[in-house]
Coordinates of C-alpha atoms in Angstrom, one line a residue:
Chain A
G276 CA 23.0 -9.1 10.4
A277 CA 20.9 -9.8 13.5
G278 CA 22.7 -12.0 16.1
G279 CA 21.6 -13.8 19.2
G280 CA 20.5 -12.3 22.5
N281 CA 17.1 -10.5 22.3
D282 CA 17.1 -10.5 18.5
I283 CA 14.0 -12.0 16.9
Q284 CA 14.6 -15.2 15.0
W285 CA 12.1 -15.4 12.2
C286 CA 10.7 -18.6 11.0
F287 CA 8.4 -19.4 8.1
S288 CA 4.8 -20.2 9.3
Q289 CA 2.4 -20.1 6.3
V290 CA 2.0 -19.0 2.7
K291 CA -1.3 -18.3 1.0
G292 CA -2.0 -18.0 -2.7
A293 CA -1.3 -19.7 -6.0
V294 CA 2.0 -21.4 -6.7
D295 CA 2.2 -20.8 -10.4
D296 CA 4.3 -18.0 -11.8
D297 CA 1.6 -16.8 -14.2
V298 CA 0.0 -14.1 -12.1
A299 CA -3.4 -12.8 -13.0
E300 CA -3.8 -9.0 -12.6
A301 CA -6.7 -9.5 -10.2
D302 CA -4.6 -11.5 -7.8
I303 CA -2.0 -8.8 -7.2
I304 CA -2.2 -8.0 -3.5
S305 CA -2.6 -4.3 -2.9
T306 CA -3.0 -4.0 0.9
V307 CA -2.4 -6.0 4.1
E308 CA -3.7 -5.1 7.6
F309 CA -4.0 -6.8 10.9
N310 CA -7.0 -5.8 13.1
H311 CA -6.5 -4.2 16.5
S312 CA -6.2 -7.5 18.4
G313 CA -4.2 -9.3 15.7
E314 CA -6.8 -12.1 15.5
L315 CA -7.8 -11.0 12.0
L316 CA -5.6 -10.3 9.0
A317 CA -7.2 -8.7 5.9
T318 CA -5.8 -8.5 2.4
G319 CA -7.1 -6.5 -0.6
D320 CA -6.2 -7.1 -4.2
K321 CA -6.3 -5.5 -7.6
G322 CA -9.5 -7.4 -8.4
G323 CA -11.4 -5.5 -5.7
R324 CA -11.6 -8.6 -3.4
V325 CA -11.0 -8.7 0.3
V326 CA -9.9 -11.9 2.0
I327 CA -9.9 -12.1 5.8
F328 CA -7.9 -14.7 7.8
Q329 CA -8.5 -15.6 11.4
Q330 CA -5.9 -16.8 13.8
E331 CA -7.0 -20.1 15.3
Q332 CA -7.2 -20.4 19.1
E333 CA -3.8 -21.4 20.6
N334 CA -3.5 -25.1 20.9
K335 CA -2.4 -25.9 24.4
T336 CA -0.5 -28.9 23.3
Q337 CA 1.4 -27.1 20.5
S338 CA 3.3 -24.6 22.6
H339 CA 5.9 -24.0 20.1
S340 CA 3.8 -22.1 17.6
R341 CA 1.1 -19.6 17.7
G342 CA -2.2 -20.2 16.0
E343 CA -2.4 -20.5 12.2
Y344 CA -4.3 -18.1 10.1
N345 CA -7.1 -19.6 8.1
V346 CA -9.7 -18.1 5.7
Y347 CA -12.5 -16.5 7.7
S348 CA -14.3 -14.5 5.1
T349 CA -13.9 -13.3 1.5
F350 CA -16.0 -10.9 -0.5
Q351 CA -16.0 -8.6 -3.5
S352 CA -15.6 -5.1 -2.0
H353 CA -15.4 -2.9 -5.1
E354 CA -16.3 -3.3 -8.8
P355 CA -14.7 -1.6 -11.8
E356 CA -16.6 1.5 -12.9
F357 CA -16.6 3.9 -15.7
D358 CA -17.4 7.6 -15.1
Y359 CA -18.9 8.5 -18.5
L360 CA -19.0 12.2 -17.7
K361 CA -15.3 12.4 -17.2
S362 CA -14.2 9.5 -19.4
L363 CA -12.6 8.1 -16.4
E364 CA -12.0 4.5 -15.8
I365 CA -12.2 3.7 -12.0
E366 CA -10.2 0.7 -11.0
E367 CA -11.6 -1.8 -8.5
K368 CA -8.2 -2.2 -6.8
I369 CA -8.4 -1.9 -3.0
N370 CA -5.9 0.7 -2.1
K371 CA -6.2 0.5 1.7
I372 CA -8.0 -1.4 4.4
R373 CA -8.4 -0.1 7.9
W374 CA -10.0 -1.9 10.8
L375 CA -12.3 -0.3 13.4
P376 CA -11.7 -1.4 16.9
Q377 CA -14.2 -4.0 18.0
K378 CA -17.2 -2.7 19.8
N379 CA -19.6 -5.7 19.7
A380 CA -19.7 -9.2 18.3
A381 CA -19.3 -7.9 14.7
Q382 CA -16.1 -6.7 13.0
F383 CA -16.0 -3.5 10.9
L384 CA -13.5 -2.4 8.4
L385 CA -13.1 0.4 5.9
S386 CA -11.9 -0.5 2.4
T387 CA -11.3 2.0 -0.4
N388 CA -10.5 2.1 -4.1
D389 CA -9.5 5.2 -6.0
K390 CA -12.9 6.9 -5.5
T391 CA -15.2 5.2 -3.0
I392 CA -14.8 4.2 0.6
K393 CA -17.0 1.4 2.0
L394 CA -17.7 0.4 5.6
W395 CA -18.1 -3.4 5.8
K396 CA -19.6 -5.3 8.6
I397 CA -18.4 -8.8 9.1
S398 CA -20.6 -10.9 11.4
E399 CA -20.9 -14.5 12.4
R400 CA -24.1 -16.5 12.3
D401 CA -24.0 -19.8 14.2
K402 CA -27.6 -20.3 15.0
R403 CA -30.8 -20.1 13.1
P404 CA -34.5 -20.0 14.1
E405 CA -36.5 -23.1 13.7
G406 CA -40.0 -24.1 14.4
Y407 CA -42.1 -21.3 12.8
N408 CA -45.8 -21.9 12.8
L409 CA -46.6 -20.5 9.4
K410 CA -43.4 -21.6 7.5
E411 CA -42.0 -24.9 6.7
E412 CA -38.3 -25.5 7.3
D413 CA -37.6 -25.1 3.6
G414 CA -39.3 -21.7 3.6
R415 CA -42.6 -22.6 2.0
Y416 CA -45.6 -21.1 3.6
R417 CA -48.1 -23.4 5.4
D418 CA -51.8 -23.1 4.9
P419 CA -53.0 -21.4 8.1
T420 CA -56.0 -23.6 8.2
T421 CA -53.8 -26.7 8.7
V422 CA -52.2 -25.3 11.9
T423 CA -53.7 -27.1 14.8
T424 CA -51.2 -26.4 17.6
L425 CA -48.8 -23.5 18.3
R426 CA -45.2 -23.7 19.2
V427 CA -42.5 -21.1 20.1
P428 CA -39.7 -20.9 17.5
V429 CA -36.3 -21.5 19.0
F430 CA -32.7 -20.9 17.9
R431 CA -30.8 -24.0 17.0
P432 CA -27.0 -24.2 16.3
M433 CA -25.9 -24.3 12.7
D434 CA -22.5 -24.4 10.9
L435 CA -20.7 -21.1 11.3
M436 CA -21.4 -18.7 8.5
V437 CA -19.5 -15.5 8.2
E438 CA -21.3 -12.7 6.4
A439 CA -19.9 -9.5 5.0
S440 CA -22.3 -6.7 4.2
P441 CA -21.6 -3.1 3.2
R442 CA -23.1 -0.8 5.8
R443 CA -22.0 2.6 4.5
I444 CA -20.8 3.8 1.1
F445 CA -18.9 7.1 1.1
A446 CA -18.8 8.2 -2.5
N447 CA -18.5 11.2 -4.7
A448 CA -16.1 13.2 -2.5
H449 CA -12.8 12.7 -4.4
T450 CA -11.9 14.2 -7.8
Y451 CA -8.5 12.6 -7.6
H452 CA -7.3 9.2 -6.6
I453 CA -7.6 8.2 -2.9
N454 CA -4.3 7.0 -1.5
S455 CA -5.0 6.8 2.2
I456 CA -7.7 6.4 4.8
S457 CA -7.1 6.7 8.5
I458 CA -9.5 6.2 11.4
N459 CA -9.4 8.8 14.1
S460 CA -8.7 7.9 17.7
D461 CA -12.2 9.2 18.6
Y462 CA -13.5 6.1 16.6
E463 CA -16.2 8.3 15.1
T464 CA -14.5 10.1 12.3
Y465 CA -11.9 9.2 9.7
L466 CA -10.0 11.0 6.9
S467 CA -9.6 10.1 3.3
A468 CA -6.8 11.6 1.2
D469 CA -6.4 11.9 -2.5
D470 CA -3.6 13.5 -4.5
L471 CA -4.7 17.1 -3.8
R472 CA -7.3 17.0 -1.0
I473 CA -8.1 15.5 2.4
N474 CA -11.7 15.0 3.6
L475 CA -13.0 14.3 7.0
W476 CA -16.0 12.0 7.4
H477 CA -18.2 10.8 10.2
L478 CA -18.6 7.0 10.1
E479 CA -22.4 7.3 10.4
I480 CA -22.8 10.0 7.7
T481 CA -22.4 9.3 4.0
D482 CA -23.9 12.3 2.4
R483 CA -21.6 14.9 3.8
S484 CA -17.8 15.2 4.1
F485 CA -15.7 18.1 5.2
N486 CA -12.7 19.2 3.2
I487 CA -9.8 19.8 5.6
V488 CA -6.8 20.1 3.2
D489 CA -6.8 21.4 -0.3
I490 CA -3.5 21.9 -2.1
K491 CA -4.9 22.3 -5.6
P492 CA -3.4 25.4 -7.2
A493 CA -5.7 27.8 -8.9
N494 CA -3.8 27.2 -12.1
M495 CA -2.9 23.5 -12.6
E496 CA 0.2 24.5 -14.5
E497 CA 1.6 25.6 -11.2
L498 CA 1.2 22.2 -9.6
T499 CA 4.5 21.1 -8.0
E500 CA 3.5 18.6 -5.4
V501 CA 0.8 16.1 -4.5
I502 CA -0.3 14.4 -1.3
T503 CA 1.0 10.9 -1.1
A504 CA -0.2 9.6 2.3
A505 CA -2.0 10.8 5.4
E506 CA -2.6 9.5 8.9
F507 CA -4.3 10.5 12.1
H508 CA -2.3 10.7 15.3
P509 CA -2.9 7.6 17.4
N510 CA -3.8 9.6 20.5
S511 CA -4.6 13.2 19.6
C512 CA -7.9 13.2 17.8
N513 CA -7.2 16.8 16.5
T514 CA -3.9 16.0 14.9
F515 CA -3.0 14.4 11.5
V516 CA -0.1 14.4 9.1
Y517 CA 0.2 14.2 5.4
S518 CA 3.3 13.5 3.2
S519 CA 4.1 14.9 -0.2
S520 CA 5.8 13.9 -3.4
K521 CA 8.6 16.4 -2.5
G522 CA 9.6 14.5 0.6
T523 CA 7.9 16.8 3.2
I524 CA 5.5 16.0 5.9
R525 CA 3.0 18.5 7.3
L526 CA 1.4 18.1 10.7
C527 CA -2.0 19.8 11.0
D528 CA -4.2 20.6 14.0
M529 CA -7.9 20.7 13.3
R530 CA -8.5 23.0 16.2
A531 CA -6.6 25.8 14.4
S532 CA -9.1 26.2 11.6
A533 CA -11.7 24.4 9.5
L534 CA -9.4 24.3 6.5
C535 CA -6.0 23.1 7.5
D536 CA -4.1 24.6 4.6
R537 CA -1.6 26.1 6.9
H538 CA 0.4 23.4 8.7
S539 CA 1.3 23.5 12.3
K540 CA 4.6 21.8 11.6
L541 CA 6.5 21.1 8.5
F542 CA 9.0 18.3 8.6
E543 CA 11.7 18.5 5.9
E544 CA 15.3 17.4 5.7
P545 CA 17.4 20.2 4.1
E546 CA 19.1 19.2 0.9
D547 CA 22.2 20.6 -0.7
P548 CA 21.0 22.1 -4.0
S549 CA 24.3 21.2 -5.6
N550 CA 23.5 17.6 -5.1
R551 CA 20.3 17.7 -7.0
S552 CA 19.8 15.5 -10.0
F553 CA 16.9 14.7 -12.3
F554 CA 16.0 11.9 -9.9
S555 CA 16.2 13.8 -6.6
E556 CA 12.6 14.7 -6.4
I557 CA 11.3 11.4 -7.6
I558 CA 13.2 9.4 -5.1
S559 CA 12.4 11.8 -2.3
S560 CA 8.7 11.3 -2.8
I561 CA 7.3 9.8 0.4
S562 CA 5.2 6.6 -0.3
D563 CA 4.1 5.9 3.3
V564 CA 3.9 7.7 6.6
K565 CA 3.1 5.8 9.9
F566 CA 3.0 7.0 13.5
S567 CA 4.7 4.8 16.1
H568 CA 2.3 3.3 18.6
S569 CA 3.2 5.9 21.2
G570 CA 2.6 8.7 18.8
R571 CA 5.9 10.3 19.7
Y572 CA 7.6 9.4 16.4
M573 CA 6.6 8.9 12.8
M574 CA 8.3 7.0 10.1
T575 CA 8.4 7.9 6.4
R576 CA 9.4 5.7 3.4
D577 CA 10.9 7.2 0.3
Y578 CA 12.4 5.2 -2.6
L579 CA 15.7 4.4 -1.0
S580 CA 15.3 4.9 2.7
V581 CA 13.2 4.8 5.9
K582 CA 13.3 7.9 8.1
I583 CA 12.3 8.3 11.7
W584 CA 11.1 11.7 12.8
D585 CA 10.6 13.0 16.3
L586 CA 7.4 15.1 16.3
N587 CA 9.3 17.7 18.3
M588 CA 12.0 18.2 15.7
E589 CA 11.0 19.5 12.3
N590 CA 14.3 20.2 10.6
R591 CA 15.6 16.7 10.1
P592 CA 14.8 13.1 10.9
V593 CA 16.3 11.6 14.0
E594 CA 17.3 8.4 12.2
T595 CA 17.7 7.3 8.6
Y596 CA 18.0 3.7 7.4
Q597 CA 19.1 2.8 4.0
V598 CA 16.8 0.1 2.5
H599 CA 18.7 -0.6 -0.7
E600 CA 21.3 2.1 -1.3
Y601 CA 22.9 0.0 -4.0
L602 CA 20.0 1.0 -6.3
R603 CA 21.3 4.6 -6.5
S604 CA 23.6 3.6 -9.3
K605 CA 20.7 1.9 -11.2
L606 CA 18.3 4.8 -11.2
C607 CA 18.4 5.2 -15.0
S608 CA 17.2 1.7 -15.6
L609 CA 14.7 1.9 -12.7
Y610 CA 13.2 5.1 -14.3
E611 CA 12.9 3.4 -17.7
N612 CA 11.1 0.3 -16.3
D613 CA 9.0 2.5 -14.0
C614 CA 10.3 0.8 -10.8
I615 CA 11.4 4.2 -9.5
F616 CA 7.7 5.0 -9.0
D617 CA 7.0 1.9 -6.9
K618 CA 5.3 2.8 -3.6
F619 CA 6.7 0.8 -0.7
E620 CA 4.9 0.8 2.6
C621 CA 6.5 0.5 6.0
C622 CA 5.3 -0.6 9.5
W623 CA 6.3 -0.5 13.1
N624 CA 6.7 -3.0 15.9
G625 CA 5.7 -0.7 18.8
S626 CA 8.3 2.0 18.7
D627 CA 11.5 -0.2 18.4
I628 CA 11.7 -2.1 15.1
V629 CA 10.6 -1.0 11.7
M630 CA 10.0 -3.1 8.6
T631 CA 9.7 -2.4 4.9
G632 CA 9.9 -4.3 1.6
S633 CA 12.4 -4.3 -1.3
Y634 CA 12.9 -6.1 -4.6
N635 CA 13.7 -9.8 -5.2
N636 CA 11.1 -10.6 -2.6
F637 CA 13.4 -9.3 0.1
F638 CA 12.2 -7.4 3.1
R639 CA 14.2 -5.4 5.6
M640 CA 14.0 -4.8 9.4
F641 CA 15.8 -2.1 11.3
D642 CA 16.1 -2.3 15.1
R643 CA 16.3 1.3 16.4
N644 CA 17.8 0.2 19.7
T645 CA 20.5 -2.2 18.7
K646 CA 21.0 -0.4 15.3
R647 CA 21.1 -3.8 13.7
D648 CA 19.3 -4.6 10.5
I649 CA 18.5 -7.7 8.6
T650 CA 17.4 -8.7 5.1
L651 CA 15.1 -11.7 4.7
E652 CA 13.4 -13.3 1.7
A653 CA 9.8 -14.4 1.2
S654 CA 10.2 -17.5 -0.8
R655 CA 8.6 -20.9 -1.0
E656 CA 12.1 -22.4 -0.8
N657 CA 12.3 -21.4 2.8
N658 CA 9.2 -23.5 3.6
K659 CA 10.2 -25.4 6.7
P660 CA 8.3 -24.3 9.8
R661 CA 10.4 -23.6 12.9
T662 CA 13.6 -23.3 10.8
V663 CA 15.1 -19.9 11.3
L664 CA 15.2 -17.8 8.0
K665 CA 18.6 -17.2 6.7
P666 CA 19.6 -13.6 6.3
R667 CA 20.3 -12.4 2.8
K668 CA 22.9 -10.0 1.5
V669 CA 23.2 -8.0 -1.7
C670 CA 26.6 -7.4 -3.1
A671 CA 26.7 -3.9 -4.5
S672 CA 29.9 -4.0 -6.4
G673 CA 33.2 -5.8 -6.5
K674 CA 33.7 -9.5 -5.7
R675 CA 30.6 -11.3 -4.8
K676 CA 30.9 -13.6 -1.8
K677 CA 29.2 -17.0 -1.6
D678 CA 25.5 -16.7 -0.7
E679 CA 25.4 -13.0 -1.7
I680 CA 23.3 -11.9 -4.6
S681 CA 24.6 -9.3 -7.0
V682 CA 22.5 -6.2 -7.8
D683 CA 22.2 -7.2 -11.4
S684 CA 20.6 -10.5 -10.5
L685 CA 17.8 -9.0 -8.5
D686 CA 14.4 -9.6 -9.8
F687 CA 12.7 -6.2 -10.0
N688 CA 9.3 -7.8 -10.8
K689 CA 9.3 -9.4 -7.4
K690 CA 8.4 -6.5 -5.2
I691 CA 7.3 -6.5 -1.6
L692 CA 5.3 -3.3 -1.3
H693 CA 3.0 -4.3 1.6
T694 CA 3.9 -5.7 5.0
A695 CA 2.1 -5.7 8.4
W696 CA 3.2 -6.5 11.9
H697 CA 0.8 -8.1 14.5
P698 CA -0.1 -5.4 17.0
K699 CA 0.9 -7.6 20.0
E700 CA 3.0 -10.5 19.0
N701 CA 6.0 -11.1 16.8
I702 CA 4.0 -12.3 13.8
I703 CA 4.4 -10.6 10.5
A704 CA 2.5 -10.7 7.2
V705 CA 4.5 -10.1 4.1
A706 CA 2.8 -9.8 0.6
T707 CA 4.7 -10.7 -2.5
T708 CA 3.0 -10.0 -5.8
N709 CA 0.3 -12.6 -5.4
N710 CA 1.2 -14.6 -2.3
L711 CA 0.9 -13.8 1.4
Y712 CA 3.6 -15.1 3.7
I713 CA 3.2 -15.3 7.5
F714 CA 6.4 -15.5 9.6
Q715 CA 6.7 -15.9 13.4
D716 CA 9.5 -15.7 15.8
K717 CA 10.9 -19.0 17.1
M718 CA 9.5 -19.4 20.5
N719 CA 11.5 -21.0 23.3
Chain B
M16 CA 11.9 -13.3 -15.5
A17 CA 13.9 -10.5 -14.0
A18 CA 13.4 -7.0 -15.3
P19 CA 16.5 -6.0 -17.3
L20 CA 19.0 -3.5 -15.9
G21 CA 21.9 -1.6 -17.5
T22 CA 25.4 -2.0 -16.3
A23 CA 26.3 -0.4 -13.0
A24 CA 28.1 2.9 -12.8
R25 CA 31.1 2.2 -10.6
A26 CA 30.9 4.4 -7.5
D27 CA 34.2 6.1 -6.7
D28 CA 35.9 4.8 -3.5
T29 CA 38.2 7.6 -2.4
G30 CA 38.3 6.6 1.2
D31 CA 37.9 10.4 2.0
E32 CA 36.2 10.9 5.3
K33 CA 35.0 14.5 4.9
Q34 CA 31.2 14.9 5.1
D35 CA 31.1 16.8 1.8
A36 CA 33.1 14.3 -0.1
Q37 CA 30.9 11.5 1.2
E38 CA 27.8 13.2 0.2
K39 CA 29.1 13.9 -3.3
E40 CA 30.2 10.3 -3.4
A41 CA 26.6 9.2 -2.7
V42 CA 25.3 11.5 -5.4
A43 CA 28.0 10.8 -8.0
P44 CA 26.3 7.5 -9.1
E45 CA 23.0 9.5 -9.3
R46 CA 24.6 12.1 -11.6
A47 CA 26.1 9.4 -13.8
E48 CA 22.6 7.8 -14.1
E49 CA 21.2 11.2 -15.0
A50 CA 23.7 11.6 -17.7
K51 CA 22.8 8.1 -19.1
L52 CA 19.1 9.0 -19.1
K53 CA 19.7 12.3 -20.8
A54 CA 21.8 10.6 -23.4
K55 CA 19.0 8.2 -24.2
Y56 CA 16.2 10.7 -24.1
P57 CA 17.5 14.1 -25.1
N58 CA 14.0 15.6 -25.3
L59 CA 13.2 14.8 -21.6
G60 CA 11.6 17.7 -19.9
Q61 CA 13.8 20.6 -18.8
R62 CA 12.3 20.6 -15.4
P63 CA 13.6 17.8 -13.1
G64 CA 11.4 14.7 -13.0
G65 CA 8.6 16.4 -11.1
S66 CA 5.7 18.0 -12.8
D67 CA 5.6 15.6 -15.8
F68 CA 5.1 12.6 -13.7
L69 CA 2.8 14.4 -11.4
M70 CA 0.4 15.2 -14.2
K71 CA 0.6 11.6 -15.4
R72 CA -0.3 10.5 -11.9
L73 CA -3.3 12.8 -11.8
Q74 CA -4.5 11.7 -15.2
K75 CA -4.4 8.0 -14.4
G76 CA -7.5 6.2 -15.6
Q77 CA -8.4 8.8 -18.2
K78 CA -9.6 7.0 -21.3
Y79 CA -10.9 9.0 -24.2
F80 CA -11.2 9.1 -27.9
D81 CA -10.7 12.4 -29.5
S82 CA -11.7 12.5 -33.2
G83 CA -9.4 15.6 -33.6
D84 CA -6.4 13.6 -32.3
Y85 CA -7.3 10.7 -34.5
N86 CA -7.5 12.7 -37.6
M87 CA -4.3 14.7 -36.9
A88 CA -2.4 11.5 -36.2
K89 CA -3.8 9.9 -39.3
A90 CA -2.8 12.9 -41.4
K91 CA 0.7 12.7 -40.0
M92 CA 1.0 9.1 -40.9
K93 CA -0.5 9.6 -44.4
N94 CA -1.0 6.2 -45.8
K95 CA 1.3 4.3 -43.5
Q96 CA 0.3 1.7 -40.9
L97 CA -1.6 3.3 -38.0
P98 CA 0.6 3.3 -34.9
S99 CA -0.7 2.0 -31.6
T100 CA 0.0 3.6 -28.3
G101 CA 3.1 2.5 -26.5
P102 CA 4.4 3.5 -23.1
D103 CA 5.8 7.0 -23.5
K104 CA 7.3 9.5 -21.1
N105 CA 5.5 12.6 -22.3
L106 CA 1.8 13.5 -22.3
V107 CA 1.5 15.1 -25.7
T108 CA -1.7 13.9 -27.4
G109 CA -2.3 14.0 -31.1
D110 CA 0.7 11.9 -31.8
H111 CA -0.8 8.5 -31.4
I112 CA -4.1 6.8 -32.0
P113 CA -5.6 4.5 -29.4
T114 CA -6.7 1.2 -30.7
P115 CA -9.3 -1.2 -29.3
Q116 CA -6.5 -3.5 -28.4
D117 CA -5.1 -0.9 -26.0
L118 CA -8.2 -0.7 -24.0
P119 CA -8.3 -3.3 -21.2
Q120 CA -11.2 -5.6 -20.6
R121 CA -13.5 -4.1 -18.1
K122 CA -15.3 -6.7 -16.1
S123 CA -15.2 -7.5 -12.4
S124 CA -13.6 -10.7 -11.1
L125 CA -16.3 -13.3 -10.5
V126 CA -13.6 -15.7 -9.4
T127 CA -12.7 -16.1 -5.7
S128 CA -9.3 -14.9 -4.7
K129 CA -6.6 -17.6 -4.8
L130 CA -5.6 -16.5 -1.3
A131 CA -8.8 -18.1 -0.1
G132 CA -8.2 -21.3 -2.0

């Protein structure tokens, strides 16, 4: 596990959400995302709701901890719908949230369910006009004939109100289920990806969308792979990548053609065909792809591992980290209980450390420089702030040491699918089924 | 409550350092798991676990009542109790009859998220 020196020592900071074990479907967290400054942290859930937390200003006297995150705004982003024409039930679950960089006083984010993307404006109101001539303070209109003097209305302070309003609704562009949205580095356009197609939008224009990738075969019987995730390059506004259910990543350049069906680069690790099993394709399916902050590397997450790819090398990843290799001998059961289809996400700390979730409310971090890794647990039992979290270890086989947990004791209903790392500081947000944990490194 | 698991297939520990042997070592538990699965579900698709689950993924959310399916299934069952849908690994329709209990309640949450509580 991680030792001393420059290794981060993680401590519990906060936990949000209900304590009881009986989880309502709507409370299942489906996405977690920090904004560009890290001041705001958004979550989306299966009930279509968004909750935004704001980090409080650093308290000068409390130098040992960074500000806490408190509720800033909460709103219903999406509602359940039924498409009667296609007999299709559309879930309100928020699949992804992506923040726009802040341009003025208001904050903007994109949230999406399976079919519709919405641009939300979150703005603060801390003053209101008072002293109208024709209106009473309670809103009733005054009889103009009773007005004897005129006054100039002024703004007076009021209790802070945070309002969320939908500014754009981007609908009717996806036949299949949206899995990703990604804002371009030009901050004017963004892409949305479903199982078979990727569309390019302009943030100001809702009645038009350009299809840039289409992998739907003419005959659906010939379908062999689907798009699982997509992301724009952080610096090159013409470049994006998309991953597939077969474990490949394609990099496309929008300057090459209007329809990017021919990739510029294809990233794929060669596989020995004699090693194939029934499970090979399923566990190779990439559930998440993320560029490093520099844009030089990208990380992919498949069922058992995290892989780091150098954009300059297509034929294999530069690094592979095993998240929970001990599950390879459990694939039959994991197929039967559908866990093998769980979609884990992954995230970067700059370009050095990567983090991803696992089962039993464990999450893992891999340091690319030191090659050390650590397993931690998000649990209310580790509730003491400023106490360093104890590393966990899973015993794959043989004699179980004290403090180790055996594979058969892991709780597969406790999955950490969504994690996020503050863009600037060592603060992480980890979502269990219905709780949000915030951990910080031990300062000083 | 933890999701149940079967017993582990013991991975061979040969101590062999050749690359090939190590790779086969890594896959041996996978093959053992595959054999277990095929023993339980002999009718599992001939193709590797690919297209079947892809089609299932694309059809997520599809809810329909087909009177043809209903009558076929009813005819199969003759006078027996009507079966309800259960989780199944293939997509063949006409073998089961959806019942009102299987359709989930569809209304939006009017309750504030507990994260904001």
